[in-house]
mmCIF file of C-alpha atoms and ligand atoms in Angstrom:
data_model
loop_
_atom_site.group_PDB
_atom_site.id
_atom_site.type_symbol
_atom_site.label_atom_id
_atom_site.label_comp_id
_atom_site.label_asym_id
_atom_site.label_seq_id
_atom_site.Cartn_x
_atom_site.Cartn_y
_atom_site.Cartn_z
ATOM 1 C CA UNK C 1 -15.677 -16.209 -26.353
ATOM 2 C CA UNK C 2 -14.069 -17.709 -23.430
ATOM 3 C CA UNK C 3 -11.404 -15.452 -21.836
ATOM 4 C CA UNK C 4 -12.298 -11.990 -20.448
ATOM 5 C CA UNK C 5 -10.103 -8.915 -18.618
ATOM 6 C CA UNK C 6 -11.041 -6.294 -16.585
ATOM 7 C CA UNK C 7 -9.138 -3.698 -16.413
ATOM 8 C CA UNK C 8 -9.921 -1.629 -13.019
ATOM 9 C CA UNK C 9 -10.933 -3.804 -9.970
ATOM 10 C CA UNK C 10 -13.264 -0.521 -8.324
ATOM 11 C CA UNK C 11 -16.990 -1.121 -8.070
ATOM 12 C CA UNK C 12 -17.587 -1.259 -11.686
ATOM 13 C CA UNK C 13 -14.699 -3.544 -12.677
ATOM 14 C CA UNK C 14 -15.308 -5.980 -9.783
ATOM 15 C CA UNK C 15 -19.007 -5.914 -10.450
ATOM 16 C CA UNK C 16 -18.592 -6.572 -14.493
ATOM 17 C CA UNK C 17 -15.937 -9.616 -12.950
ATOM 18 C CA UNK C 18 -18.520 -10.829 -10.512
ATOM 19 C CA UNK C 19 -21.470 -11.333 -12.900
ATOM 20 C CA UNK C 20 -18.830 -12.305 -15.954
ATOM 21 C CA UNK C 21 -17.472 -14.959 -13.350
ATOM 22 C CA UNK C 22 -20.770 -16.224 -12.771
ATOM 23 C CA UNK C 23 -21.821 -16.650 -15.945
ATOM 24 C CA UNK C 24 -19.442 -19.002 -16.997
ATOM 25 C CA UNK C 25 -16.894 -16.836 -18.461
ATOM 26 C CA UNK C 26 -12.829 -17.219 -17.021
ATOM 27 C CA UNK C 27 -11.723 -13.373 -15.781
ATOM 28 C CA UNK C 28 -8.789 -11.640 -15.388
ATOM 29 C CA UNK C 29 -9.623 -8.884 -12.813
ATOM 30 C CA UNK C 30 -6.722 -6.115 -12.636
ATOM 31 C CA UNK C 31 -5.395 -2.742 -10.629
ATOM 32 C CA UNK C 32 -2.094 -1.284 -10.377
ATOM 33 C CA UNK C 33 -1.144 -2.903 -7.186
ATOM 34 C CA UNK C 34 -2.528 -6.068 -5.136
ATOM 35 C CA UNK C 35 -4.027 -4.779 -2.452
ATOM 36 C CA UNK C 36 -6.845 -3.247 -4.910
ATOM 37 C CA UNK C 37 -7.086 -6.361 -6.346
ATOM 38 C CA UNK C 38 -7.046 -7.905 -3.412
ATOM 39 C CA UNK C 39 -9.889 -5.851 -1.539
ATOM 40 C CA UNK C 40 -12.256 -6.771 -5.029
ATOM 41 C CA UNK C 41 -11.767 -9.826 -4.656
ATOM 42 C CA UNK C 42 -12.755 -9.679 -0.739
ATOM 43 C CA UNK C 43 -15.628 -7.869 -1.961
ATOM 44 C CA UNK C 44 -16.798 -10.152 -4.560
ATOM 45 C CA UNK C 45 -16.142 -13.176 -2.268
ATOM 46 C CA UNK C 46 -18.520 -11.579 -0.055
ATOM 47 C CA UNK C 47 -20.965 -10.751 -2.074
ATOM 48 C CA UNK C 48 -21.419 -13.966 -3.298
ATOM 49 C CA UNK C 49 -21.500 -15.721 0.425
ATOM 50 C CA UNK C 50 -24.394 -13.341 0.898
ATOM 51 C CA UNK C 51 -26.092 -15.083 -2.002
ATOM 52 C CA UNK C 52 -25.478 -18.226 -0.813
ATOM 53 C CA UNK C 53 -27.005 -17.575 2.611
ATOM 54 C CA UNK C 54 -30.104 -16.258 1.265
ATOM 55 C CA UNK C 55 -30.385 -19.563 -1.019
ATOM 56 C CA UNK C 56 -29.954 -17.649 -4.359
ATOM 57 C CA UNK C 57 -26.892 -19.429 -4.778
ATOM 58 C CA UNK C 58 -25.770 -22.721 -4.784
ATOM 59 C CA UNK C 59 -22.120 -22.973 -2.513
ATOM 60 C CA UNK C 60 -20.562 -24.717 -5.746
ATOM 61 C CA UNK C 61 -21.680 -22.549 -8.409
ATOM 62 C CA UNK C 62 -19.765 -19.867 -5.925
ATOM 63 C CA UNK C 63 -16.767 -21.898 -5.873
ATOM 64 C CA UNK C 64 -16.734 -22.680 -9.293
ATOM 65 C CA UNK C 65 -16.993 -19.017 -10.279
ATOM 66 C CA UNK C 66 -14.414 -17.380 -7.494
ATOM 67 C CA UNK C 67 -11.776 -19.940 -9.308
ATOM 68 C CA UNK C 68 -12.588 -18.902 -12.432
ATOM 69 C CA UNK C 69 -11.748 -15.213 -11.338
ATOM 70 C CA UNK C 70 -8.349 -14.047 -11.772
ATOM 71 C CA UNK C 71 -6.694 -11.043 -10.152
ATOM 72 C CA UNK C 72 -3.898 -9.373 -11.335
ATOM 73 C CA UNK C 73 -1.726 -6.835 -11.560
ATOM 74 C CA UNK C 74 0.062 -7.671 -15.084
ATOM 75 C CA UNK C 75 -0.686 -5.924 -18.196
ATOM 76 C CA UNK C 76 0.570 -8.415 -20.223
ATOM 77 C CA UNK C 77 -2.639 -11.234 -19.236
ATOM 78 C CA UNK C 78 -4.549 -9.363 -21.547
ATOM 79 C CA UNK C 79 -2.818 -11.305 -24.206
ATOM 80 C CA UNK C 80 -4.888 -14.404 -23.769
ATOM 81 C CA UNK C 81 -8.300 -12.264 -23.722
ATOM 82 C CA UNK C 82 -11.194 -12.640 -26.189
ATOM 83 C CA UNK C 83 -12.416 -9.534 -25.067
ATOM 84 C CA UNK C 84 -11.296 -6.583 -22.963
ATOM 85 C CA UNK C 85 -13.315 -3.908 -20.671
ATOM 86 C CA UNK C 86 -11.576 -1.085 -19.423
ATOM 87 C CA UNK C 87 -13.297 0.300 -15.891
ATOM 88 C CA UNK C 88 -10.542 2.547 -14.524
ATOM 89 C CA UNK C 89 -11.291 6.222 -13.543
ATOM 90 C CA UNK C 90 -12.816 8.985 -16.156
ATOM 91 C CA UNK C 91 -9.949 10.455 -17.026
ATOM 92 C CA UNK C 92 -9.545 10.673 -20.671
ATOM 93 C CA UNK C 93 -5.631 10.805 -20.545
ATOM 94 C CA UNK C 94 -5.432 7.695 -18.473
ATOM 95 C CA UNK C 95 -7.947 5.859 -20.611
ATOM 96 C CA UNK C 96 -5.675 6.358 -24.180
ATOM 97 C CA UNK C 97 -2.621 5.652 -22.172
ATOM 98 C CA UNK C 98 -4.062 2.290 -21.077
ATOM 99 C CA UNK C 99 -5.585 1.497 -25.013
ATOM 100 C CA UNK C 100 -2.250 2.195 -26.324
ATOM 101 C CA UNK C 101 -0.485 -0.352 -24.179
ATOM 102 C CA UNK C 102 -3.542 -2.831 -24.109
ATOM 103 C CA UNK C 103 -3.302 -2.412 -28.250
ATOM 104 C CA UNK C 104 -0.005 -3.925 -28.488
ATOM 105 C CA UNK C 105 -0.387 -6.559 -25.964
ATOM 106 C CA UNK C 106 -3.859 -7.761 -27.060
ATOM 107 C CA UNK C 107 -3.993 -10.648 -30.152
ATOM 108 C CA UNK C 108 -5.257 -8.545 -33.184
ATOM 109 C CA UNK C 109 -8.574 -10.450 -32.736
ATOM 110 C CA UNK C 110 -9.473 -8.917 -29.108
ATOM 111 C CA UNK C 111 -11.857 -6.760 -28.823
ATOM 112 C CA UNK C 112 -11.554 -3.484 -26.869
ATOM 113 C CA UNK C 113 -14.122 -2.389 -24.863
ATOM 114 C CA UNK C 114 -14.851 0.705 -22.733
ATOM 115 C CA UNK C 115 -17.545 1.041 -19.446
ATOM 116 C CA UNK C 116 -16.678 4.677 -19.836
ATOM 117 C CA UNK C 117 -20.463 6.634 -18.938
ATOM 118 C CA UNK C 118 -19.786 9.819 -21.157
ATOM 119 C CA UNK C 119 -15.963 9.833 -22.611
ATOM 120 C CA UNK C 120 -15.990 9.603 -26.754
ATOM 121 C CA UNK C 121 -15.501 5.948 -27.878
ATOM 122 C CA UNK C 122 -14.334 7.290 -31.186
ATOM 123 C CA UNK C 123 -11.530 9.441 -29.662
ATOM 124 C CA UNK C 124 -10.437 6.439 -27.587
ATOM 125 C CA UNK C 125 -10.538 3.844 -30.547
ATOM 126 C CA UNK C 126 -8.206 6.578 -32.203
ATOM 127 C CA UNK C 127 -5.473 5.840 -29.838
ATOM 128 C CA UNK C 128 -5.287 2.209 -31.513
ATOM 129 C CA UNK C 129 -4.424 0.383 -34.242
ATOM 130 C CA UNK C 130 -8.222 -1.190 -34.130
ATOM 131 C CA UNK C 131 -10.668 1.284 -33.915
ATOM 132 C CA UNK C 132 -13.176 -1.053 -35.569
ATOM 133 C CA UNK C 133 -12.646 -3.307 -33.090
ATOM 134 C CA UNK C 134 -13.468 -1.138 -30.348
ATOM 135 C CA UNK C 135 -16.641 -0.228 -28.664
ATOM 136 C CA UNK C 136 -18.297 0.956 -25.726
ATOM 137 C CA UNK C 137 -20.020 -1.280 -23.602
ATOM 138 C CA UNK C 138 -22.105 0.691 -20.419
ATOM 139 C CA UNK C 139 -22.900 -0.883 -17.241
ATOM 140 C CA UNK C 140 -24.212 0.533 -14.592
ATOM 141 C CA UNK C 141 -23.825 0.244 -10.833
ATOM 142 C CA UNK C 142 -24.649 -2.262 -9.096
ATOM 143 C CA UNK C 143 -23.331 -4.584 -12.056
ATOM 144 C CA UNK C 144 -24.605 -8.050 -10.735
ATOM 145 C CA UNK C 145 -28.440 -6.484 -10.192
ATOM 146 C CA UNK C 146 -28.820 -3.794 -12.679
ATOM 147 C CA UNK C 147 -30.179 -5.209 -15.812
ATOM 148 C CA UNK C 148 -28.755 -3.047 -18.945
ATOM 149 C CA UNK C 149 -25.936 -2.453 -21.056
ATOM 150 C CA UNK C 150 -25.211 0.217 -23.435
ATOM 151 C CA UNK C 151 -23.605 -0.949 -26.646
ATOM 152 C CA UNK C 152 -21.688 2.540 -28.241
ATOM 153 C CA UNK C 153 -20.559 1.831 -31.336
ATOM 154 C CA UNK C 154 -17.913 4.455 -32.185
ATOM 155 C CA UNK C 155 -17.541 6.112 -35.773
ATOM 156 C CA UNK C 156 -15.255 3.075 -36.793
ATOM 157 C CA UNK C 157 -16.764 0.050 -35.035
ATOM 158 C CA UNK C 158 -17.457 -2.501 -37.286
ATOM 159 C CA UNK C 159 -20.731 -4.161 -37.572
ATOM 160 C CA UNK C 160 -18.633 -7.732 -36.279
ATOM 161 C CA UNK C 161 -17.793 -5.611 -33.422
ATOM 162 C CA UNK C 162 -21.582 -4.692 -32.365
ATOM 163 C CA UNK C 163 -23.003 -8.417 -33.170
ATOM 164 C CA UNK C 164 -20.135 -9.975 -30.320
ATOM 165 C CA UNK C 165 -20.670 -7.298 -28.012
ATOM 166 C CA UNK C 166 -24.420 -7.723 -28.344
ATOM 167 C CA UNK C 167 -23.889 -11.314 -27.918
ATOM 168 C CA UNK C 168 -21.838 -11.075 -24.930
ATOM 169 C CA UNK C 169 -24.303 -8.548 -22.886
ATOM 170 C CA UNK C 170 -26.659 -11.235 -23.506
ATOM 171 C CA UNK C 171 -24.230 -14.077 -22.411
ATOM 172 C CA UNK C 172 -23.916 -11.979 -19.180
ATOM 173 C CA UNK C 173 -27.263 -11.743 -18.593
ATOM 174 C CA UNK C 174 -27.641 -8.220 -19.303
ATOM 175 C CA UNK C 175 -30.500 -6.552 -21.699
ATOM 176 C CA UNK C 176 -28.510 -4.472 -24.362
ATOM 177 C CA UNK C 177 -29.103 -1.253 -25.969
ATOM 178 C CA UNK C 178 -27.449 0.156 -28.707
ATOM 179 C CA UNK C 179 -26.740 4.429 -29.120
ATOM 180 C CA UNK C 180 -24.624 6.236 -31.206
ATOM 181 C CA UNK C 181 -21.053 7.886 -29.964
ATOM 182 C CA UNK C 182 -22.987 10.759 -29.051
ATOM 183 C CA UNK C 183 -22.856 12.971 -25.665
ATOM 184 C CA UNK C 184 -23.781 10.722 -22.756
ATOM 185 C CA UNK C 185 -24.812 8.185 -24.458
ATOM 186 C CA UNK C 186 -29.108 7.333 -23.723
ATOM 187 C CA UNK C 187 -28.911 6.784 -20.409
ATOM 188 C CA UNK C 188 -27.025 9.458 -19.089
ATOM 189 C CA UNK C 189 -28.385 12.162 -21.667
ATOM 190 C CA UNK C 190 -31.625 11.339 -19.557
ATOM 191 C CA UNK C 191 -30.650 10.900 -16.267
ATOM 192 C CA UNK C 192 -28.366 14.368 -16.071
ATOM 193 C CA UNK C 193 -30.742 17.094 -16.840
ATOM 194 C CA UNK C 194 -33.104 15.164 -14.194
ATOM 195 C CA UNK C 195 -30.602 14.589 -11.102
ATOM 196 C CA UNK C 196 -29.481 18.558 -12.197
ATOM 197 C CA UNK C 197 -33.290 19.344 -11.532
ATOM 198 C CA UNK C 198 -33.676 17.589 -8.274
ATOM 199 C CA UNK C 199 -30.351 20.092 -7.151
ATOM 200 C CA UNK C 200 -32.109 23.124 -8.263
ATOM 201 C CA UNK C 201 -34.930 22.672 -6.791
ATOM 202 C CA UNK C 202 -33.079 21.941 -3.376
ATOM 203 C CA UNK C 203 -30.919 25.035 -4.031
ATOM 204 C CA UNK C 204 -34.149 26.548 -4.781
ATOM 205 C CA UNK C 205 -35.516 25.523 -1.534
ATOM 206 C CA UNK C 206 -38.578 24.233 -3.123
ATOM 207 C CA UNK C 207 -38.707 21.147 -1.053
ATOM 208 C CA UNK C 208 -36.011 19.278 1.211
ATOM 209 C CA UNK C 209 -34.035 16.778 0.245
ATOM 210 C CA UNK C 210 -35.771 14.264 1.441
ATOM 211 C CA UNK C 211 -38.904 15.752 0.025
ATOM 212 C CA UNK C 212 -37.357 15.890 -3.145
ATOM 213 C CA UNK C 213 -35.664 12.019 -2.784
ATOM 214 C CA UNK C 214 -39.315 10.824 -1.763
ATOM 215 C CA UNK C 215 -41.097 12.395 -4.731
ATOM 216 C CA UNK C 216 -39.257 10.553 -7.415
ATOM 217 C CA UNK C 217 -39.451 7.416 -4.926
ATOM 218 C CA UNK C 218 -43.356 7.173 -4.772
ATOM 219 C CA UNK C 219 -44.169 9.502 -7.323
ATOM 220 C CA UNK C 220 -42.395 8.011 -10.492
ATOM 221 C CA UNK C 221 -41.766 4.815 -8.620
ATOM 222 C CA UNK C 222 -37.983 5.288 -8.893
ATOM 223 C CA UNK C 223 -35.731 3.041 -6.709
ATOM 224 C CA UNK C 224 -34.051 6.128 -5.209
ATOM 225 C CA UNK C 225 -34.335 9.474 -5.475
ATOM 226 C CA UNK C 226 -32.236 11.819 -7.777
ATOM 227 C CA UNK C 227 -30.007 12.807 -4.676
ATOM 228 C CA UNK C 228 -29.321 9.629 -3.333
ATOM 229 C CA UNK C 229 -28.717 8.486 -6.524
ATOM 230 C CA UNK C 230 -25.974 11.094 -7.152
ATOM 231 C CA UNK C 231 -24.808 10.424 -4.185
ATOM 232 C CA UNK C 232 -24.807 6.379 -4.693
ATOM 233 C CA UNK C 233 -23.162 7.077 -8.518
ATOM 234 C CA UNK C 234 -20.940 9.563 -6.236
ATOM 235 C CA UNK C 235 -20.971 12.894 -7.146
ATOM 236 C CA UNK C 236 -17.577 13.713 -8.653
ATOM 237 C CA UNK C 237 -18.294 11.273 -11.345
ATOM 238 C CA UNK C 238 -21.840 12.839 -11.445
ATOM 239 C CA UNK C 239 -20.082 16.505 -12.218
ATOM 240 C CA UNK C 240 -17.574 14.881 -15.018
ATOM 241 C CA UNK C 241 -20.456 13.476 -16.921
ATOM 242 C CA UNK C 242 -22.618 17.151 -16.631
ATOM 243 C CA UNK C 243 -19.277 18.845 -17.626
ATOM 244 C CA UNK C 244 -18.630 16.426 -20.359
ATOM 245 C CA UNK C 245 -22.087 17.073 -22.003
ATOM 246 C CA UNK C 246 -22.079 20.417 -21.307
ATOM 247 C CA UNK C 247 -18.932 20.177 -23.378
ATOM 248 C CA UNK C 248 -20.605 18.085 -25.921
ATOM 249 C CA UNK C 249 -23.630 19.921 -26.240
ATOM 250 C CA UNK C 250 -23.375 23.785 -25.058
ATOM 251 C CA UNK C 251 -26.898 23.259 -23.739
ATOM 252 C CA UNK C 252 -27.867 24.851 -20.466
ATOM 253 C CA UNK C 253 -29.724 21.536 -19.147
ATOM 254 C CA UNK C 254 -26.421 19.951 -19.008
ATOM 255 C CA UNK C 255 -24.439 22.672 -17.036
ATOM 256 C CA UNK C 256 -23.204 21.888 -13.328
ATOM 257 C CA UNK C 257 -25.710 23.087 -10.681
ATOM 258 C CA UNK C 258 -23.366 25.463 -8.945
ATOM 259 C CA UNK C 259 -24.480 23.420 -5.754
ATOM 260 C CA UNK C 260 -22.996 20.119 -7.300
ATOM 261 C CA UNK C 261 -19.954 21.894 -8.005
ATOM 262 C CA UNK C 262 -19.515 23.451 -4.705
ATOM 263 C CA UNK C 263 -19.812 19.909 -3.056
ATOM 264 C CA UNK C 264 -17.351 18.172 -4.865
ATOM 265 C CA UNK C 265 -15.004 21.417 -4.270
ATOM 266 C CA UNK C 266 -15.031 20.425 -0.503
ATOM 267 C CA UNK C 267 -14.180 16.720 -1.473
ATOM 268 C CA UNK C 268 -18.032 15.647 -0.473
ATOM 269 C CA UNK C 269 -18.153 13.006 -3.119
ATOM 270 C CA UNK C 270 -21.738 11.264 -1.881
ATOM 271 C CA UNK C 271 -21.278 7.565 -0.615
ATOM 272 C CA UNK C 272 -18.012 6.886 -1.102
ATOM 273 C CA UNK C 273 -16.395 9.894 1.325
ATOM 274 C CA UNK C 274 -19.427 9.374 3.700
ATOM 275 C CA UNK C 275 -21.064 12.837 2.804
ATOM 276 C CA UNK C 276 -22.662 14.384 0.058
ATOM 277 C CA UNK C 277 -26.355 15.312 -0.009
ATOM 278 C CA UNK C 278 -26.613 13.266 3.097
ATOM 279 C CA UNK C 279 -24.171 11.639 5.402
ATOM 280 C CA UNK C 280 -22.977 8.183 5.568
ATOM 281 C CA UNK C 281 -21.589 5.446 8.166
ATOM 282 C CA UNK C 282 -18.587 3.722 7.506
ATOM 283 C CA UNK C 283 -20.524 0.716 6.015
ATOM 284 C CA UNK C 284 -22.382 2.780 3.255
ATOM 285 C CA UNK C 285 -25.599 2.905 5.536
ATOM 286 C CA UNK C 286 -27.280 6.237 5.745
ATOM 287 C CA UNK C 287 -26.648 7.986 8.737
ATOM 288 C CA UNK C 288 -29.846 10.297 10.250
ATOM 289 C CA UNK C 289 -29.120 13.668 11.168
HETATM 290 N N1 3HC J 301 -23.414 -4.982 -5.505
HETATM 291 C C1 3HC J 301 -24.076 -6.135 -5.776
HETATM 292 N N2 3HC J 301 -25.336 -6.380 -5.386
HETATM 293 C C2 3HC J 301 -25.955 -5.427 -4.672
HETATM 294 C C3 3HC J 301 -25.340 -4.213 -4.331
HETATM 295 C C4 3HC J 301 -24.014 -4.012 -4.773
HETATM 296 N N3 3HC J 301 -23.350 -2.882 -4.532
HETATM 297 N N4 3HC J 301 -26.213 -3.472 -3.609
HETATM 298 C C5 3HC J 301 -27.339 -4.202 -3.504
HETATM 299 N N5 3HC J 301 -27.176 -5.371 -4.143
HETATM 300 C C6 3HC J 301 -28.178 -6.430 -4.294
HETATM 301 C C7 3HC J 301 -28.513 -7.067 -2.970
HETATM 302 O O1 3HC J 301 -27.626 -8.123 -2.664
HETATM 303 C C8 3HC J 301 -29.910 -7.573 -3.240
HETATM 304 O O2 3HC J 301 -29.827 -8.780 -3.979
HETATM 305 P P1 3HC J 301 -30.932 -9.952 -3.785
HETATM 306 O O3 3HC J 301 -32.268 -9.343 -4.127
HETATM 307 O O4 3HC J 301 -30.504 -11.004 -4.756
HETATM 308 O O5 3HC J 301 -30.842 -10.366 -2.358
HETATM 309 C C9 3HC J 301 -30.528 -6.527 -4.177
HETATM 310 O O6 3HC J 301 -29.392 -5.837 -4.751
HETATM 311 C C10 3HC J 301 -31.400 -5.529 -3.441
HETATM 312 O O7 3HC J 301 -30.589 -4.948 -2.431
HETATM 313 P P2 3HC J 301 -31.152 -4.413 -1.037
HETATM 314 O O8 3HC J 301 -32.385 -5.176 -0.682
HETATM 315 O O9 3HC J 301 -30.026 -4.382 -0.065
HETATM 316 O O10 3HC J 301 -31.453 -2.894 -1.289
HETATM 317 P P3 3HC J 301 -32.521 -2.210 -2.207
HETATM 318 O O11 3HC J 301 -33.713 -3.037 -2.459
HETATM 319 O O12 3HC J 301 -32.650 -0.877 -1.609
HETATM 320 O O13 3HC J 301 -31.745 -2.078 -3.617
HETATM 321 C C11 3HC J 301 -30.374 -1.012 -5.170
HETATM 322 C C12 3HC J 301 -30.509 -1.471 -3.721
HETATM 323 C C13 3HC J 301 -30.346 -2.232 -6.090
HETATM 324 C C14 3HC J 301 -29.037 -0.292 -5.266
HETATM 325 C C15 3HC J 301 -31.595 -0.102 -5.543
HETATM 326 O O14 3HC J 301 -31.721 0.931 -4.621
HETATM 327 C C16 3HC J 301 -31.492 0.503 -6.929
HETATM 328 O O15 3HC J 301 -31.807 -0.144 -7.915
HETATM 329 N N6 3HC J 301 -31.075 1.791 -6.993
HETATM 330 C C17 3HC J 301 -30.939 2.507 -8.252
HETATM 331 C C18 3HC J 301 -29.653 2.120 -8.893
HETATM 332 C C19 3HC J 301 -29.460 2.838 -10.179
HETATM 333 O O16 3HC J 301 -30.266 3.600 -10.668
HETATM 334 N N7 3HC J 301 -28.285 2.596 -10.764
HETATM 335 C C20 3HC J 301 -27.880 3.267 -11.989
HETATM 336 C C21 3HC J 301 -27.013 4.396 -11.631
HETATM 337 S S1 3HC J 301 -26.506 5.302 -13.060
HETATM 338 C C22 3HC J 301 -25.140 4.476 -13.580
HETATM 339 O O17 3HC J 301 -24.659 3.531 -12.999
HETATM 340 C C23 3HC J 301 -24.518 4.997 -14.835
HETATM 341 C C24 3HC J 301 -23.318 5.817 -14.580
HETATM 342 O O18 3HC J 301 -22.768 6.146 -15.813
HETATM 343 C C25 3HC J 301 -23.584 7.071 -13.840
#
């Protein structure tokens, strides 16, 4: 497997690019119009030249992997792909409209793959004419440092479909897991219920944010805290995935802290508005208040 595309140039999709790009593999990265494209590959450029400085990165293994990257806007590349990911916004409805079009482009070979976090593969893979050639394949953010995948394997993907996905995670340098097409997935089945504490207990006024944030940070030796977290994951996307289990599941563990709810009503979305459980500079830094 030579020839990837990713479809969606956001954080995920240009981070999925970025590490496939390194790794040796040619990718088509692609958004609706160029200036989304264009900003990715900015970013990814950037990211890279950061690498370099700090001597993780030789300057010609940075050259050699920006022209292997290929933005886009056409649909139609994804003719000449091994392998597909979709990364484009949770929205079921925009997902299946995508498949659909991808399906009759793509050689009957290429496999589809979704970096959906909670959205059925198996009701996806029914919107093609391959559904055992489709599977779910989780990253999670930041792509080029965080070291897992999730392989889903939907109620028709075949075991072919598993072994080259497996294969691939492990070509990208990724560790892979395998669940079932079930509710958020392992990951996210976890991590809900305990970001969903961490706002109760702040509704609660049990402890402060930052109290709370710095518990899980020295206490369970977590990287960040359950509220920066949902605020780094950003916390729309954070309410579709308790929504979507809560859907799933009808268990009370999974249901929308009324707080999380009431946030994303005022359009505080965490990082990327610059407010959410804390506030946030232009750059992404954390302001202090
Ligand atoms: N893209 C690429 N690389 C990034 C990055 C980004 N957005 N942000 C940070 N990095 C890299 C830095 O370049 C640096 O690389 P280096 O060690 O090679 O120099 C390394 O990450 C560490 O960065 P910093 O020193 O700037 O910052 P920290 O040490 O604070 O680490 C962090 C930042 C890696 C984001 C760390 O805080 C972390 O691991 N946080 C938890 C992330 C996490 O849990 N992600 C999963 C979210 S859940 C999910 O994605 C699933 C979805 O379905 C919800």
């Amino acid at each position: 497997m030579k020839q990837l595309y990713v479809a969606g140039a956001g954080l995920m999709g240009s981070g999925i690019a970025q590490t496939a790009a390194i790794r040796g593999f040619d990718v088509s990265l692609r958004d609706v119009d160029d200036s989304i494209v264009g900003r990715a590959l900015d970013s990814i450029k950037k990211r890279l030249d950061s690498q370099v400085a700090k001597g993780k990165l030789e300057a010609t293994a940075r050259d050699e992997a920006v022209a292997r990257l290929h933005p886009t806007t056409s649909l139609e590349a994804a003719g000449r792909a091994d392998l597909v990911i979709e990364a484009i916004t949770e929205n079921f409805e925009a997902k299946r409209e995508l498949f659909k079009r991808l399906d009759a482009i793509c050689r009957d070979t290429t496999i589809l793959a979704s970096n959906t976090s909670s959205i059925p593969i198996t009701r996806m893979a029914a919107a093609t004419r391959r559904p055992d050639r489709f599977i779910g394949m989780h990253f999670f953010n930041p792509v080029p440092v965080m070291p897992l995948v999730e392989i889903i394997r939907g109620r028709e993907t075949s075991e072919q479909t598993v072994a080259t996905a497996l294969e691939l995670a492990s070509a990208l340098g990724k560790t892979p897991i395998t669940s079932l097409d079930y509710p958020g997935f392992i990951v996210n089945r976890m991590l809900v219920p305990f970001v969903n504490e961490a706002i109760h207990a702040l509704t609660e006024g049990i402890g402060t944010r930052e109290d709370i944030d710095q518990g899980a940070r020295l206490g369970l030796h977590h990287p960040m805290g359950p509220l920066e977290l949902a605020d780094f994951v950003g916390l729309d996307t954070h309410l579709y995935i308790c929504d979507v289990l809560y859907e799933g599941l009808h268990d009370p563990r999974f249901a929308a802290p009324p707080l999380l709810r009431q946030l994303v009503d005022a359009g505080h979305f965490g990082r990327k508005t610059g407010r959410g459980f804390y506030r946030y500079g232009p750059d992404g830094g954390r302001l202090t208040e």
